[in-house]
mmCIF file of C-alpha atoms in Angstrom:
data_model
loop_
_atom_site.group_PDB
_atom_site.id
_atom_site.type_symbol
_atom_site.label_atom_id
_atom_site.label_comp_id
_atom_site.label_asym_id
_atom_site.label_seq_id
_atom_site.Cartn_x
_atom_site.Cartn_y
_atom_site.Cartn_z
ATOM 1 C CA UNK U 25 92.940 59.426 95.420
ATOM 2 C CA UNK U 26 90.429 61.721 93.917
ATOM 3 C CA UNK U 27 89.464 61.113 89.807
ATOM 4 C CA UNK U 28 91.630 63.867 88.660
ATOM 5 C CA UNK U 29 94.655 62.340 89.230
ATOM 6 C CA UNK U 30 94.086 59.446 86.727
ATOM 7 C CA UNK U 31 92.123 61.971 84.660
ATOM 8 C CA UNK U 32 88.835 60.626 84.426
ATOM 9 C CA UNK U 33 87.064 64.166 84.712
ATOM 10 C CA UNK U 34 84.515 64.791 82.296
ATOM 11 C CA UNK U 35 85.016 67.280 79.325
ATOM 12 C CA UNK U 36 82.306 69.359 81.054
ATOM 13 C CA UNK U 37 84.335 69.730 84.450
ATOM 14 C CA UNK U 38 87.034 70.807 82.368
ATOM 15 C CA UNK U 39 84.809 73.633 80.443
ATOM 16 C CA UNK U 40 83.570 74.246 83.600
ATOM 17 C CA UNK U 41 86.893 74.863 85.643
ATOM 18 C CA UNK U 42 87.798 76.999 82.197
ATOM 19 C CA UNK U 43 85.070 79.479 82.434
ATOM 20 C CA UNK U 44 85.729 79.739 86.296
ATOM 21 C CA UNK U 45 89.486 80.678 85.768
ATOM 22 C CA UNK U 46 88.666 83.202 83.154
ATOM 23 C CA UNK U 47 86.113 85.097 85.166
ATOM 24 C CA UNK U 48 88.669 85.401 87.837
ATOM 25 C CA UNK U 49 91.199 86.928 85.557
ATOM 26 C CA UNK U 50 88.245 88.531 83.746
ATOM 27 C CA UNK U 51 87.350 90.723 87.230
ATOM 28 C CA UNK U 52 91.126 90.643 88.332
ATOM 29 C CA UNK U 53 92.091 92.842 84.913
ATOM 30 C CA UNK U 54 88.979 94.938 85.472
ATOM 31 C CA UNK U 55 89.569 95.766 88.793
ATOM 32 C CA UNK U 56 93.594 96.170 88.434
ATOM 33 C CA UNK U 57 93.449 98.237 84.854
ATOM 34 C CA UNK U 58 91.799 101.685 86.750
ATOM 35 C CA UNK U 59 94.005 101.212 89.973
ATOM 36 C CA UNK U 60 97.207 100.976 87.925
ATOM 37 C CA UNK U 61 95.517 104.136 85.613
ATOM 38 C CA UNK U 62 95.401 106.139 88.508
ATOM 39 C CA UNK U 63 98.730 105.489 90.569
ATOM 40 C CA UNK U 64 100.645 105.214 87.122
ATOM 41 C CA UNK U 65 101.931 108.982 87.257
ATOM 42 C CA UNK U 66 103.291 108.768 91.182
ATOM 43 C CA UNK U 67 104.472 104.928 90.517
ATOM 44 C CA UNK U 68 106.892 106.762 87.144
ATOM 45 C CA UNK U 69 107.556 109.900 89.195
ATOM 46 C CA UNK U 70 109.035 108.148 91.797
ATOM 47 C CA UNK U 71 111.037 105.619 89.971
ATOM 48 C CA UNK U 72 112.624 109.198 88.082
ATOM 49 C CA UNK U 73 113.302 110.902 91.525
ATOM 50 C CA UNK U 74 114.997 107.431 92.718
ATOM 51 C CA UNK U 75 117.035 106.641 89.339
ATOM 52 C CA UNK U 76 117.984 110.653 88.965
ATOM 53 C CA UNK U 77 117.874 112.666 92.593
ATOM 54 C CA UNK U 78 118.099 116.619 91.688
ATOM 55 C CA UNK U 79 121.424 116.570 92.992
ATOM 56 C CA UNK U 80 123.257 115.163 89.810
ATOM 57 C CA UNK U 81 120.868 117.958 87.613
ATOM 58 C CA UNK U 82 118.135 118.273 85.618
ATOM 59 C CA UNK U 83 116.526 115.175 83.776
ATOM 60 C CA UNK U 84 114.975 115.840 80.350
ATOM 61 C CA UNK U 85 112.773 113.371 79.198
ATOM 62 C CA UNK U 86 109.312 112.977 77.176
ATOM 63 C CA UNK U 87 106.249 111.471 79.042
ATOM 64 C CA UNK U 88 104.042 109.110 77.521
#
């Protein structure tokens, strides 16, 4: 079995595996936060054309 299972890793592994993980999420949030910008507006229309159809009438409602 490898040394992590008994958790004899050194503090520095640790840091190290730290700082990996939180680059990844780091350059995850940067790339996700512009894609989710853009297809916010067609992503909330849709969910408003689905939950109301124009059939039932005219929803009234205040955008963020």
């Amino acid at each position: 079995m490898t040394s992590s299972v008994f958790g004899k890793e050194s503090l520095v592994s640790h840091f190290e595996a730290l700082r990996k993980t939180l680059l990844k999420c780091i350059v995850a949030t940067a790339l996700g936060y512009p894609v989710g910008y853009w297809i916010t507006p067609d992503v909330i229309n849709q969910l408003i054309q689905w939950s109301f159809p124009e059939n039932i009438g005219k929803l009234h409602y205040f955008p963020p």
